[in-house]
PDB file of C-alpha atoms and ligand atoms in Angstrom:
ATOM      1  CA  MET A   1     -47.685 -77.415 -15.963  1.00  0.00           C
ATOM      2  CA  ILE A   2     -50.851 -78.590 -17.727  1.00  0.00           C
ATOM      3  CA  GLU A   3     -54.238 -77.824 -16.216  1.00  0.00           C
ATOM      4  CA  PHE A   4     -57.737 -78.910 -17.192  1.00  0.00           C
ATOM      5  CA  LYS A   5     -60.576 -76.959 -15.602  1.00  0.00           C
ATOM      6  CA  ASN A   6     -63.995 -78.525 -15.975  1.00  0.00           C
ATOM      7  CA  VAL A   7     -63.229 -79.657 -19.537  1.00  0.00           C
ATOM      8  CA  SER A   8     -65.840 -81.425 -21.649  1.00  0.00           C
ATOM      9  CA  MET A   9     -66.169 -82.506 -25.244  1.00  0.00           C
ATOM     10  CA  GLN A  10     -69.770 -83.010 -26.190  1.00  0.00           C
ATOM     11  CA  PHE A  11     -70.406 -84.509 -29.617  1.00  0.00           C
ATOM     12  CA  SER A  12     -74.210 -84.645 -29.622  1.00  0.00           C
ATOM     13  CA  ASP A  13     -77.130 -83.416 -27.495  1.00  0.00           C
ATOM     14  CA  ASP A  14     -76.608 -85.860 -24.669  1.00  0.00           C
ATOM     15  CA  ARG A  15     -73.322 -87.589 -25.488  1.00  0.00           C
ATOM     16  CA  TYR A  16     -69.866 -86.691 -24.259  1.00  0.00           C
ATOM     17  CA  ALA A  17     -66.466 -88.084 -25.239  1.00  0.00           C
ATOM     18  CA  VAL A  18     -65.070 -86.411 -22.100  1.00  0.00           C
ATOM     19  CA  GLN A  19     -67.099 -84.816 -19.318  1.00  0.00           C
ATOM     20  CA  SER A  20     -66.038 -82.349 -16.604  1.00  0.00           C
ATOM     21  CA  VAL A  21     -62.365 -83.230 -16.345  1.00  0.00           C
ATOM     22  CA  ASP A  22     -60.214 -81.436 -13.776  1.00  0.00           C
ATOM     23  CA  LEU A  23     -56.560 -82.303 -13.641  1.00  0.00           C
ATOM     24  CA  GLU A  24     -53.175 -80.786 -12.976  1.00  0.00           C
ATOM     25  CA  ILE A  25     -49.918 -82.175 -14.311  1.00  0.00           C
ATOM     26  CA  GLN A  26     -46.796 -80.658 -12.789  1.00  0.00           C
ATOM     27  CA  LYS A  27     -43.661 -79.833 -14.750  1.00  0.00           C
ATOM     28  CA  GLY A  28     -41.527 -82.976 -15.078  1.00  0.00           C
ATOM     29  CA  GLU A  29     -44.244 -85.239 -13.740  1.00  0.00           C
ATOM     30  CA  PHE A  30     -44.659 -88.661 -15.352  1.00  0.00           C
ATOM     31  CA  PHE A  31     -48.398 -88.801 -15.836  1.00  0.00           C
ATOM     32  CA  VAL A  32     -50.336 -91.769 -17.216  1.00  0.00           C
ATOM     33  CA  LEU A  33     -53.966 -91.778 -18.279  1.00  0.00           C
ATOM     34  CA  ILE A  34     -55.501 -95.245 -18.008  1.00  0.00           C
ATOM     35  CA  GLY A  35     -59.012 -96.297 -18.988  1.00  0.00           C
ATOM     36  CA  PRO A  36     -60.991 -98.738 -21.110  1.00  0.00           C
ATOM     37  CA  SER A  37     -61.455 -98.241 -24.831  1.00  0.00           C
ATOM     38  CA  GLY A  38     -63.893 -95.381 -25.444  1.00  0.00           C
ATOM     39  CA  SER A  39     -63.355 -93.727 -22.058  1.00  0.00           C
ATOM     40  CA  GLY A  40     -61.967 -90.516 -23.572  1.00  0.00           C
ATOM     41  CA  LYS A  41     -58.157 -90.826 -23.383  1.00  0.00           C
ATOM     42  CA  THR A  42     -57.452 -89.885 -26.994  1.00  0.00           C
ATOM     43  CA  THR A  43     -59.921 -87.000 -26.897  1.00  0.00           C
ATOM     44  CA  THR A  44     -58.281 -85.702 -23.691  1.00  0.00           C
ATOM     45  CA  LEU A  45     -54.815 -85.794 -25.284  1.00  0.00           C
ATOM     46  CA  LYS A  46     -55.926 -84.244 -28.550  1.00  0.00           C
ATOM     47  CA  MET A  47     -57.602 -81.352 -26.765  1.00  0.00           C
ATOM     48  CA  MET A  48     -54.200 -80.353 -25.323  1.00  0.00           C
ATOM     49  CA  ASN A  49     -52.836 -79.336 -28.721  1.00  0.00           C
ATOM     50  CA  ARG A  50     -56.228 -78.488 -30.226  1.00  0.00           C
ATOM     51  CA  LEU A  51     -56.432 -81.401 -32.639  1.00  0.00           C
ATOM     52  CA  ILE A  52     -59.891 -81.634 -31.036  1.00  0.00           C
ATOM     53  CA  SER A  53     -61.672 -78.616 -29.557  1.00  0.00           C
ATOM     54  CA  SER A  54     -63.232 -78.772 -26.134  1.00  0.00           C
ATOM     55  CA  THR A  55     -66.850 -77.654 -25.955  1.00  0.00           C
ATOM     56  CA  GLU A  56     -66.634 -76.511 -22.329  1.00  0.00           C
ATOM     57  CA  GLY A  57     -64.002 -75.555 -19.780  1.00  0.00           C
ATOM     58  CA  GLU A  58     -60.415 -74.326 -20.094  1.00  0.00           C
ATOM     59  CA  ILE A  59     -57.060 -75.955 -20.742  1.00  0.00           C
ATOM     60  CA  TYR A  60     -53.867 -74.178 -19.703  1.00  0.00           C
ATOM     61  CA  ILE A  61     -50.296 -75.022 -20.641  1.00  0.00           C
ATOM     62  CA  LYS A  62     -47.620 -73.142 -18.684  1.00  0.00           C
ATOM     63  CA  GLY A  63     -50.351 -70.856 -17.403  1.00  0.00           C
ATOM     64  CA  GLN A  64     -51.654 -69.862 -20.828  1.00  0.00           C
ATOM     65  CA  ASN A  65     -54.969 -70.961 -22.295  1.00  0.00           C
ATOM     66  CA  VAL A  66     -54.299 -73.261 -25.286  1.00  0.00           C
ATOM     67  CA  ASN A  67     -56.732 -71.140 -27.336  1.00  0.00           C
ATOM     68  CA  ASP A  68     -54.423 -68.132 -26.887  1.00  0.00           C
ATOM     69  CA  TYR A  69     -51.364 -69.874 -28.370  1.00  0.00           C
ATOM     70  CA  ASP A  70     -50.343 -69.620 -31.983  1.00  0.00           C
ATOM     71  CA  ILE A  71     -51.515 -73.064 -33.096  1.00  0.00           C
ATOM     72  CA  TYR A  72     -48.206 -73.993 -34.780  1.00  0.00           C
ATOM     73  CA  GLU A  73     -46.087 -72.979 -31.816  1.00  0.00           C
ATOM     74  CA  LEU A  74     -48.400 -74.901 -29.505  1.00  0.00           C
ATOM     75  CA  ARG A  75     -48.054 -78.083 -31.584  1.00  0.00           C
ATOM     76  CA  TRP A  76     -44.307 -77.841 -32.237  1.00  0.00           C
ATOM     77  CA  ASP A  77     -43.684 -77.883 -28.505  1.00  0.00           C
ATOM     78  CA  ILE A  78     -45.734 -81.003 -27.829  1.00  0.00           C
ATOM     79  CA  GLY A  79     -44.154 -84.367 -28.652  1.00  0.00           C
ATOM     80  CA  TYR A  80     -46.668 -86.931 -29.747  1.00  0.00           C
ATOM     81  CA  VAL A  81     -45.951 -90.599 -30.532  1.00  0.00           C
ATOM     82  CA  LEU A  82     -48.712 -91.951 -32.712  1.00  0.00           C
ATOM     83  CA  GLN A  83     -50.042 -95.504 -32.626  1.00  0.00           C
ATOM     84  CA  GLN A  84     -49.593 -95.789 -36.381  1.00  0.00           C
ATOM     85  CA  ILE A  85     -46.289 -95.142 -38.111  1.00  0.00           C
ATOM     86  CA  ALA A  86     -45.892 -91.514 -39.132  1.00  0.00           C
ATOM     87  CA  LEU A  87     -42.566 -90.996 -40.899  1.00  0.00           C
ATOM     88  CA  PHE A  88     -41.990 -89.084 -44.123  1.00  0.00           C
ATOM     89  CA  PRO A  89     -40.888 -91.887 -46.473  1.00  0.00           C
ATOM     90  CA  HIS A  90     -39.090 -89.571 -48.922  1.00  0.00           C
ATOM     91  CA  MET A  91     -36.846 -88.155 -46.206  1.00  0.00           C
ATOM     92  CA  THR A  92     -33.782 -89.610 -44.471  1.00  0.00           C
ATOM     93  CA  ILE A  93     -33.906 -90.667 -40.825  1.00  0.00           C
ATOM     94  CA  GLU A  94     -31.967 -87.533 -39.906  1.00  0.00           C
ATOM     95  CA  GLU A  95     -34.407 -85.300 -41.814  1.00  0.00           C
ATOM     96  CA  ASN A  96     -37.342 -86.975 -40.072  1.00  0.00           C
ATOM     97  CA  ILE A  97     -35.783 -86.352 -36.666  1.00  0.00           C
ATOM     98  CA  VAL A  98     -35.234 -82.641 -37.255  1.00  0.00           C
ATOM     99  CA  VAL A  99     -38.586 -81.717 -38.815  1.00  0.00           C
ATOM    100  CA  VAL A 100     -39.647 -79.507 -35.895  1.00  0.00           C
ATOM    101  CA  PRO A 101     -36.248 -77.778 -35.378  1.00  0.00           C
ATOM    102  CA  GLU A 102     -36.340 -76.992 -39.134  1.00  0.00           C
ATOM    103  CA  LEU A 103     -39.837 -75.498 -38.816  1.00  0.00           C
ATOM    104  CA  LYS A 104     -38.639 -73.495 -35.826  1.00  0.00           C
ATOM    105  CA  ARG A 105     -35.739 -72.193 -37.923  1.00  0.00           C
ATOM    106  CA  TRP A 106     -32.979 -73.280 -35.566  1.00  0.00           C
ATOM    107  CA  SER A 107     -29.469 -72.689 -36.922  1.00  0.00           C
ATOM    108  CA  ARG A 108     -27.845 -75.344 -39.150  1.00  0.00           C
ATOM    109  CA  ASN A 109     -25.453 -76.177 -36.364  1.00  0.00           C
ATOM    110  CA  GLU A 110     -28.132 -76.629 -33.693  1.00  0.00           C
ATOM    111  CA  ILE A 111     -30.179 -78.781 -36.065  1.00  0.00           C
ATOM    112  CA  ARG A 112     -27.209 -81.045 -36.833  1.00  0.00           C
ATOM    113  CA  GLN A 113     -26.346 -81.353 -33.142  1.00  0.00           C
ATOM    114  CA  ARG A 114     -29.908 -82.245 -32.159  1.00  0.00           C
ATOM    115  CA  GLY A 115     -30.230 -84.789 -34.982  1.00  0.00           C
ATOM    116  CA  ARG A 116     -27.068 -86.524 -33.878  1.00  0.00           C
ATOM    117  CA  SER A 117     -27.696 -86.447 -30.150  1.00  0.00           C
ATOM    118  CA  THR A 118     -31.202 -87.872 -30.706  1.00  0.00           C
ATOM    119  CA  PHE A 119     -29.725 -90.630 -32.857  1.00  0.00           C
ATOM    120  CA  PHE A 120     -27.250 -91.588 -30.118  1.00  0.00           C
ATOM    121  CA  LYS A 121     -29.885 -91.400 -27.397  1.00  0.00           C
ATOM    122  CA  VAL A 122     -31.882 -94.233 -28.959  1.00  0.00           C
ATOM    123  CA  ASN A 123     -28.767 -96.259 -29.878  1.00  0.00           C
ATOM    124  CA  LEU A 124     -29.345 -96.271 -33.622  1.00  0.00           C
ATOM    125  CA  PRO A 125     -26.181 -97.113 -35.547  1.00  0.00           C
ATOM    126  CA  PHE A 126     -24.761 -93.832 -36.802  1.00  0.00           C
ATOM    127  CA  SER A 127     -24.167 -95.315 -40.278  1.00  0.00           C
ATOM    128  CA  MET A 128     -27.963 -95.215 -40.764  1.00  0.00           C
ATOM    129  CA  ILE A 129     -28.386 -91.489 -40.243  1.00  0.00           C
ATOM    130  CA  ARG A 130     -28.597 -90.656 -43.968  1.00  0.00           C
ATOM    131  CA  THR A 131     -30.643 -93.694 -44.959  1.00  0.00           C
ATOM    132  CA  PHE A 132     -34.277 -93.732 -46.053  1.00  0.00           C
ATOM    133  CA  ASN A 133     -37.316 -95.400 -44.608  1.00  0.00           C
ATOM    134  CA  HIS A 134     -37.762 -97.999 -47.386  1.00  0.00           C
TER     135      HIS A 134
HETATM  136  N1  LIG B 201     -66.768 -86.684 -32.857  1.00  0.00           N
HETATM  137  C1  LIG B 201     -67.298 -87.779 -32.276  1.00  0.00           C
HETATM  138  N2  LIG B 201     -68.485 -88.256 -32.680  1.00  0.00           N
HETATM  139  C2  LIG B 201     -69.033 -89.333 -32.091  1.00  0.00           C
HETATM  140  N3  LIG B 201     -68.460 -90.004 -31.095  1.00  0.00           N
HETATM  141  C3  LIG B 201     -67.277 -89.572 -30.639  1.00  0.00           C
HETATM  142  C4  LIG B 201     -66.640 -88.446 -31.204  1.00  0.00           C
HETATM  143  N4  LIG B 201     -65.465 -88.255 -30.565  1.00  0.00           N
HETATM  144  C5  LIG B 201     -65.396 -89.225 -29.632  1.00  0.00           C
HETATM  145  N5  LIG B 201     -66.476 -90.023 -29.668  1.00  0.00           N
HETATM  146  C6  LIG B 201     -66.744 -91.139 -28.742  1.00  0.00           C
HETATM  147  O1  LIG B 201     -66.317 -90.715 -27.461  1.00  0.00           O
HETATM  148  C7  LIG B 201     -65.748 -91.784 -26.743  1.00  0.00           C
HETATM  149  C8  LIG B 201     -64.326 -91.482 -26.305  1.00  0.00           C
HETATM  150  O2  LIG B 201     -63.437 -91.626 -27.397  1.00  0.00           O
HETATM  151  P1  LIG B 201     -61.856 -91.681 -27.269  1.00  0.00           P
HETATM  152  O3  LIG B 201     -61.368 -90.393 -26.697  1.00  0.00           O
HETATM  153  O4  LIG B 201     -61.350 -92.038 -28.618  1.00  0.00           O
HETATM  154  O5  LIG B 201     -61.611 -92.848 -26.215  1.00  0.00           O
HETATM  155  P2  LIG B 201     -60.295 -93.717 -25.896  1.00  0.00           P
HETATM  156  O6  LIG B 201     -59.113 -93.075 -26.550  1.00  0.00           O
HETATM  157  O7  LIG B 201     -60.211 -93.738 -24.394  1.00  0.00           O
HETATM  158  O8  LIG B 201     -60.569 -95.087 -26.446  1.00  0.00           O
HETATM  159  C9  LIG B 201     -65.878 -93.014 -27.649  1.00  0.00           C
HETATM  160  O9  LIG B 201     -67.055 -93.673 -27.287  1.00  0.00           O
HETATM  161  C10 LIG B 201     -65.970 -92.395 -29.022  1.00  0.00           C
HETATM  162  O10 LIG B 201     -66.644 -93.248 -29.914  1.00  0.00           O
HETATM  163 MG1  LIG B 202     -57.647 -93.885 -27.905  1.00  0.00          MG
END
């Protein structure tokens, strides 16, 4: 569960990117944030994994304040699809897929399994698994 309690991000004396947000997202819920450009969607998302700090209020993930998490562990557990491409061009597709399991020091076997199952999930041809992004 993700909870925002009276969360604001104030960037100057009288200007807020996000002001007094309260929300609760349940485990497994499909939650969509919709709003015009400049309404604070990106700031709201980035405050969840502390890419941007809130200036007021509290954010909890699984009952724990995001400020009390080890920042790396917090970020490794949050998937984030960027608008711009963000692959490591010097690494194979497989290596790109397993960046976080590598950082988390999963076993070789678990890493290989996850790389492959992810590949199959998105229907990429398996012959591409060791190819590069250029
Ligand atoms: N650090 C900042 N300094 C100045 N303005 C900011 C800053 N962060 C966000 N803003 C402004 O806050 C508003 C919300 O931004 P943003 O979260 O990117 O909106 P969205 O993703 O919904 O388009 C925008 O008007 C943006 O220009
Ligand atoms: Mg945005």
